[in-house]
GROMACS .gro file of C-alpha atoms in nm:
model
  277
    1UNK     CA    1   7.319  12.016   9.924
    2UNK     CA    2   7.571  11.777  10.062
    3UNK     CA    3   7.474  11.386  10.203
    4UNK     CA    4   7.418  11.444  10.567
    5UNK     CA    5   7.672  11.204  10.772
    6UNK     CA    6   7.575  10.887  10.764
    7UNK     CA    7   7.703  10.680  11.097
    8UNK     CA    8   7.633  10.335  10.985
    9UNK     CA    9   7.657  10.086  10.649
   10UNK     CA   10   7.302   9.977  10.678
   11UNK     CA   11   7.178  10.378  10.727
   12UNK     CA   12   7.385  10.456  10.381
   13UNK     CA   13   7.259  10.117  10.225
   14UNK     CA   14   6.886  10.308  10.307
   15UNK     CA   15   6.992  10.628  10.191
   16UNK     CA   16   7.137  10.471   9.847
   17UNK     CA   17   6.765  10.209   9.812
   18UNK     CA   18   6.545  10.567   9.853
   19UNK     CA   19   6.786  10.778   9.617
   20UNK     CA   20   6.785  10.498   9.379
   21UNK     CA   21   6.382  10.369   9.401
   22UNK     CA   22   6.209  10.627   9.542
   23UNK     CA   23   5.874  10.530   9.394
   24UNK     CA   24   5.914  10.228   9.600
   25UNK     CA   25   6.012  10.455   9.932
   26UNK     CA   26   5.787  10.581  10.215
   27UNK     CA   27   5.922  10.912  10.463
   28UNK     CA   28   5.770  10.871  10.756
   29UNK     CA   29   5.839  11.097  11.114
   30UNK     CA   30   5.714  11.207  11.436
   31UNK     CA   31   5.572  11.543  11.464
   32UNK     CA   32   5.649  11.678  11.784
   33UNK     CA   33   6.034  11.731  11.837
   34UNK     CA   34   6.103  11.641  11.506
   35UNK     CA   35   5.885  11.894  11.284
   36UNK     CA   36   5.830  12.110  11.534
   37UNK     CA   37   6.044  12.250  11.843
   38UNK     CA   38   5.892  12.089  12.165
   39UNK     CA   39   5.738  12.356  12.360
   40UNK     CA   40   5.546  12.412  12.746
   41UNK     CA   41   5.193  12.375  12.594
   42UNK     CA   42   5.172  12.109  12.306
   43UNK     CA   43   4.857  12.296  12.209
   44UNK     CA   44   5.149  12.573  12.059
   45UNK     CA   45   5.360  12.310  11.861
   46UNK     CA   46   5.352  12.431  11.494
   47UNK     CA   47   5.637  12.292  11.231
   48UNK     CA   48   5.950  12.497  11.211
   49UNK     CA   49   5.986  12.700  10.854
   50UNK     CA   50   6.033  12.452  10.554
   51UNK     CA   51   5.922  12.130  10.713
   52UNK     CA   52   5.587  12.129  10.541
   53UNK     CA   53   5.775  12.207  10.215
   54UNK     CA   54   6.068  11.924  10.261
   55UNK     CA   55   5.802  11.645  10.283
   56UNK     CA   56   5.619  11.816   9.996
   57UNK     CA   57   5.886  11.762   9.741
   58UNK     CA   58   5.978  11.417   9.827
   59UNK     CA   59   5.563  11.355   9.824
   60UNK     CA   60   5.627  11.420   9.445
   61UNK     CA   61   5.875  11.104   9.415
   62UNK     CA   62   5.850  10.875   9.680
   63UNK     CA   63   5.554  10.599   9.747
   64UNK     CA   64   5.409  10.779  10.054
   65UNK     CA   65   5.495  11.044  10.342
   66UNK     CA   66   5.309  10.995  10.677
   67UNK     CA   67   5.352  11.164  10.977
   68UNK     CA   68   5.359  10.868  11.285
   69UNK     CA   69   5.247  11.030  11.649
   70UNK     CA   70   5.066  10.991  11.966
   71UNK     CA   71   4.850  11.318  11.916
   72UNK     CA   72   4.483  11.248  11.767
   73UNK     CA   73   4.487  11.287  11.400
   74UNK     CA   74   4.259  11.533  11.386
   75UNK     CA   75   4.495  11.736  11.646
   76UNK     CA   76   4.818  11.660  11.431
   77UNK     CA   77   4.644  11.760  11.131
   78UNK     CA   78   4.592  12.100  11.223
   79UNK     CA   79   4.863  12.183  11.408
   80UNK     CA   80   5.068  12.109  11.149
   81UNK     CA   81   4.901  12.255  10.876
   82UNK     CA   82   4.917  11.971  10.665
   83UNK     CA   83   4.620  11.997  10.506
   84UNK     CA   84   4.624  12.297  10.352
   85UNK     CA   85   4.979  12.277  10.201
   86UNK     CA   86   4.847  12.211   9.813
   87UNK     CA   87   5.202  11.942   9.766
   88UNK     CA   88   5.045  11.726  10.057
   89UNK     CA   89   4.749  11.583   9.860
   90UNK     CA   90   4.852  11.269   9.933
   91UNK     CA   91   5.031  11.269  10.277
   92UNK     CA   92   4.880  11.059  10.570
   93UNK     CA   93   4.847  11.095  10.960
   94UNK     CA   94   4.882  10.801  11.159
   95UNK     CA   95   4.744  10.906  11.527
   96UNK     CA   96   4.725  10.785  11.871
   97UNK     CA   97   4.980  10.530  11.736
   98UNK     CA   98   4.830  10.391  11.469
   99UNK     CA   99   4.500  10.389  11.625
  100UNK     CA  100   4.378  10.653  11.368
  101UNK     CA  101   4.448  10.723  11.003
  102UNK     CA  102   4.366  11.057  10.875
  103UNK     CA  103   4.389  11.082  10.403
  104UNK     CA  104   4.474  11.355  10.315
  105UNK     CA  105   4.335  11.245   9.973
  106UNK     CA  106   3.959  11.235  10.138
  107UNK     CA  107   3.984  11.449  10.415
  108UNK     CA  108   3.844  11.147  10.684
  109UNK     CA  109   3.938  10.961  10.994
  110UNK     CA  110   3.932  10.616  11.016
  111UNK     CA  111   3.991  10.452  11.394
  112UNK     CA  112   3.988  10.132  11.599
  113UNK     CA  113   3.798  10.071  11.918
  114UNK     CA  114   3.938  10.301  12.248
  115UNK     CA  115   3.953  10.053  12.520
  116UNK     CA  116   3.713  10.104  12.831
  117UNK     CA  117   4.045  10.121  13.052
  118UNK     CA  118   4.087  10.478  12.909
  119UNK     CA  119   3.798  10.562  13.072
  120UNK     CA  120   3.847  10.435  13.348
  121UNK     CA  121   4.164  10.610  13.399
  122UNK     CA  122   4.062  10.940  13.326
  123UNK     CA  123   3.788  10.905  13.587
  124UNK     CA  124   4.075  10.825  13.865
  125UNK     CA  125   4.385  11.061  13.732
  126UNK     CA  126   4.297  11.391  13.926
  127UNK     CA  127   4.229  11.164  14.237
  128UNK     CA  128   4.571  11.013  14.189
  129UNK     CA  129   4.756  11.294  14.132
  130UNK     CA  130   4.605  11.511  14.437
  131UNK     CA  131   4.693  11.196  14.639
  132UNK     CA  132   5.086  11.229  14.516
  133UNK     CA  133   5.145  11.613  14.617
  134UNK     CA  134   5.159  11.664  14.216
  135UNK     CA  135   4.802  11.784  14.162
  136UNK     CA  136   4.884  12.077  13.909
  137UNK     CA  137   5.048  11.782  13.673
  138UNK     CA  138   4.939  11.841  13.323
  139UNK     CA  139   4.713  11.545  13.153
  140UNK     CA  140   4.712  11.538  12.796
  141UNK     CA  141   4.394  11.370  12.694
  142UNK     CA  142   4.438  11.178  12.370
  143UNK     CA  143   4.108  11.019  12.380
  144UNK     CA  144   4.267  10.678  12.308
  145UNK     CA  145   4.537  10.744  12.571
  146UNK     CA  146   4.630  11.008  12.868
  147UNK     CA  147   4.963  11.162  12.876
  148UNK     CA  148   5.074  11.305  13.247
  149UNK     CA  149   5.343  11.581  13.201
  150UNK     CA  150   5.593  11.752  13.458
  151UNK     CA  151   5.768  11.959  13.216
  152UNK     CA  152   5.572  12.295  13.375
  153UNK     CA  153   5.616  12.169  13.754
  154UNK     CA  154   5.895  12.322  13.974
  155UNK     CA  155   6.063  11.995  13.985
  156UNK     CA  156   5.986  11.841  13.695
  157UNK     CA  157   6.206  11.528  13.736
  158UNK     CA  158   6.132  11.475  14.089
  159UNK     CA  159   5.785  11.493  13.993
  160UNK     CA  160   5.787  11.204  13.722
  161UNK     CA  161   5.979  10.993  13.983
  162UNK     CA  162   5.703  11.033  14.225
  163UNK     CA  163   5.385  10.926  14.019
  164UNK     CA  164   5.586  10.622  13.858
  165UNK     CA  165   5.480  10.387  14.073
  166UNK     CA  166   5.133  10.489  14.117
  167UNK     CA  167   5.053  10.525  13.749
  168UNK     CA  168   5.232  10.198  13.669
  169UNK     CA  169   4.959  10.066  13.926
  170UNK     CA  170   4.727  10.252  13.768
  171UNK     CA  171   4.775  10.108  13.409
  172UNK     CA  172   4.833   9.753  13.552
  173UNK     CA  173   4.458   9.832  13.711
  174UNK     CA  174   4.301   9.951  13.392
  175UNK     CA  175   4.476   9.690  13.147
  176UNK     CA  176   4.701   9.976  13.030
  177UNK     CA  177   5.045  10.027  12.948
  178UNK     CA  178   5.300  10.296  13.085
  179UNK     CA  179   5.515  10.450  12.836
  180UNK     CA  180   5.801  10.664  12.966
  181UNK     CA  181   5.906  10.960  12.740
  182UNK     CA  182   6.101  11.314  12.784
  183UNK     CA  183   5.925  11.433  13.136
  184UNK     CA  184   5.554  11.261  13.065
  185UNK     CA  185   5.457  10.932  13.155
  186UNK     CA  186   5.140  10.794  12.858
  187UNK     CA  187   4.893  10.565  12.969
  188UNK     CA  188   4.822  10.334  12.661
  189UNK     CA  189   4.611  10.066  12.527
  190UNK     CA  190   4.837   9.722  12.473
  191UNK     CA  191   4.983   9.664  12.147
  192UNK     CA  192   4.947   9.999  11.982
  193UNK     CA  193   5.290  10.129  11.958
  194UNK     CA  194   5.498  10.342  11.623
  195UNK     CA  195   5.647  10.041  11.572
  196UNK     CA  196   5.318   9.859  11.544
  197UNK     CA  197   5.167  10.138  11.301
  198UNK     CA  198   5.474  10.135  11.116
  199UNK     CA  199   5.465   9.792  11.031
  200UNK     CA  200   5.114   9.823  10.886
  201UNK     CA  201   5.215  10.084  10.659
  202UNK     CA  202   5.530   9.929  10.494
  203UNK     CA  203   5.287   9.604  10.445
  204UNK     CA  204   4.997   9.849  10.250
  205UNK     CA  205   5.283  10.044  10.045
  206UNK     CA  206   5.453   9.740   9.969
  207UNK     CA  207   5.765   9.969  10.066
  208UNK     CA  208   6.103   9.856   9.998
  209UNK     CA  209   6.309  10.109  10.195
  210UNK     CA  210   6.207  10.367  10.463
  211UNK     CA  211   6.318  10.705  10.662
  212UNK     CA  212   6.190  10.737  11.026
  213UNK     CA  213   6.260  11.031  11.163
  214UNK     CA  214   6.178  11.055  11.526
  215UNK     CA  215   6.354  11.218  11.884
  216UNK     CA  216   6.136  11.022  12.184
  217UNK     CA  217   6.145  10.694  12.410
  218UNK     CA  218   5.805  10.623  12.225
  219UNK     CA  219   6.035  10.653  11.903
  220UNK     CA  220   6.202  10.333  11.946
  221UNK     CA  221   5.948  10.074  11.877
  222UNK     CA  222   5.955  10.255  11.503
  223UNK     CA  223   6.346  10.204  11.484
  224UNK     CA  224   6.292   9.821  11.617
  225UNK     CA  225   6.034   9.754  11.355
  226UNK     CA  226   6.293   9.871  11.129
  227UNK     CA  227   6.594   9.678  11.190
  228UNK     CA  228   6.394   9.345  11.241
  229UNK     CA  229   6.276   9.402  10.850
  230UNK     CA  230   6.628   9.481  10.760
  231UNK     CA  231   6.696   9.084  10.792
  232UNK     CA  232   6.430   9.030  10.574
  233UNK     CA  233   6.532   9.316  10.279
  234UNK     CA  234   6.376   9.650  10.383
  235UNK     CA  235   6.627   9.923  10.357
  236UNK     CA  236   6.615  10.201  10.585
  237UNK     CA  237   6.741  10.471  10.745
  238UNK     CA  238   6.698  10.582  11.112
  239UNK     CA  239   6.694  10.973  11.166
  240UNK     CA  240   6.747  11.102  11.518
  241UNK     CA  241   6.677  11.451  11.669
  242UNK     CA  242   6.836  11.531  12.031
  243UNK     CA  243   6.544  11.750  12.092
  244UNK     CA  244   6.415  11.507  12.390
  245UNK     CA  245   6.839  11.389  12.476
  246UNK     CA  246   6.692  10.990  12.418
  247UNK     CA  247   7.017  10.844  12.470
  248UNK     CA  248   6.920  10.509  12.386
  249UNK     CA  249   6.722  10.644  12.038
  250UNK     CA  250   7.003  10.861  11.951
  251UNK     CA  251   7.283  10.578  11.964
  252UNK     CA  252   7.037  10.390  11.775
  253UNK     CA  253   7.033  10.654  11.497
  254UNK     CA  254   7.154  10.657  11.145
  255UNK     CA  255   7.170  11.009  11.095
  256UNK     CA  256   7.142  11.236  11.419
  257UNK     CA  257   7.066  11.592  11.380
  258UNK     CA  258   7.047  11.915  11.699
  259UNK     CA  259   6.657  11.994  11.619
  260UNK     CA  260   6.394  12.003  11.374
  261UNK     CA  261   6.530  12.244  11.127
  262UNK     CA  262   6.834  11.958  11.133
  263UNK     CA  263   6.543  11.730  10.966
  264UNK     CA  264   6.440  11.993  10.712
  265UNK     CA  265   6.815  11.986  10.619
  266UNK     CA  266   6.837  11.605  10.593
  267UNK     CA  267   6.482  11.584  10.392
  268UNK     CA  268   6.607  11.865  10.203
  269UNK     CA  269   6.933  11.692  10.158
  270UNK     CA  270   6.713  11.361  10.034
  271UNK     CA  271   6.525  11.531   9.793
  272UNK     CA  272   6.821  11.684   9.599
  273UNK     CA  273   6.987  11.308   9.590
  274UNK     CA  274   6.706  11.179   9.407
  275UNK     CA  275   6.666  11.499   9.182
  276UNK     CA  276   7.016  11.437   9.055
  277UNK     CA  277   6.993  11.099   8.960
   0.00000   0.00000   0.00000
């Protein structure tokens, strides 16, 4: 399989460090929109055909493969089907941001503290939503964070526009953050982000030269954390999906690609590079 275009030197300078080192390289991505096809009901999300494999075979060469996501990793884990894919062994889940790490290699969760904010929001969501006119709003409850969609409302966008304000009040209430993404609005602790979790993982893997692959607003601290380590040596290379239209993330982008089965073709594409060498 060919080299997928590359837009940018420092994307083919991260292409060339993984082909070249890859027992020094870690694959990370997001799992929604990336590995699988966003859907209505995030409870159906379930990776398009050969994802699972893709990461398998460069889990036989590379330092580490992770999967970085807001969903519990508990919740990731099984949708996926990570971890009964036998060339996984050694794959990990970093959920809720970073907040949780799932091994595959043991099977366990380890977390950090939820802040009592969370709480507090969930307690006053429904109240605030009934008080906006968007009562039927879906809330995705993370645990560690609560994600208000208005992809199933009539007017979805019109919808987000109205509870902006009041959920920005909300989080500035509860110590919170609001994180904007394709038609949800997350209400997260402080300093948790992708970026955040990614960081932690180059420093454990001692990694030299990354792939993030992600399609989301909540994508872009990941891509920040890599280009500030650029300056500093870290190769990498920034894969984009237009599954959630980001503008900003997909300008950002190394590599861009229509959907997930785009990423199994890059991944794909990754694996052969190394093979031949």
């Amino acid at each position: 399989m060919s080299t997928p275009v590359i837009q940018t030197d420092a994307g083919r300078e991260g292409w060339e460090a993984i082909v070249s080192d890859p027992s020094t390289a870690v694959i990370s991505t997001d799992f929604d929109g990336v590995l699988s096809p966003l859907v209505e009901d995030p409870a159906r999300s379930r990776p398009v055909e050969g994802a699972l494999d893709a990461l398998a075979r460069l889990a036989r060469t590379v330092n580490q493969v992770a999967i970085v996501t807001g969903r519990p990793a508990l919740v990731a884990t099984e949708l996926s089907g990570v971890s009964g894919h036998p060339g996984l062994g050694s794959l990990v889940v970093l959920g809720h941001y970073g907040l949780e790490r799932w091994d595959a290699a043991t099977g366990k969760v380890t977390s950090e503290p939820v802040p009592e904010g969370v709480a507090t929001a969930r307690d006053q969501l429904p109240g605030l939503l009934r008080e906006v006119g968007v009562p039927d709003a879906f809330v995705e409850d993370k645990d560690s964070s609560l994600a208000v969609h208005t992809r199933r409302l009539d007017d979805p966008a019109g919808a987000l526009e109205l509870l902006r304000a009041p959920l920005t009040t909300l989080a500035q209430e509860t110590g919170l953050r609001l994180e904007p993404g394709n038609l949800v609005l997350e209400l997260r602790p402080p300093g948790i982000d992708k970026g955040v979790a990614l960081r932690r993982l180059i420093e454990s893997t001692g990694a030299r030269s990354i792939l993030y692959a992600g399609d989301d607003l909540g994508d872009l601290a990941a891509y920040r954390a890599i280009q500030a380590q650029r300056d500093t040596g870290l190769r990498g290379v920034l894969l984009a999906t237009r599954s959630s239209n980001a503008t900003e993330l997909i300008e950002a982008a190394d590599i861009v690609v229509d959907d997930p089965s785009g990423v199994v073709t890059v991944l794909t594409a990754l694996s052969d590079a190394i093979s031949a060498r």
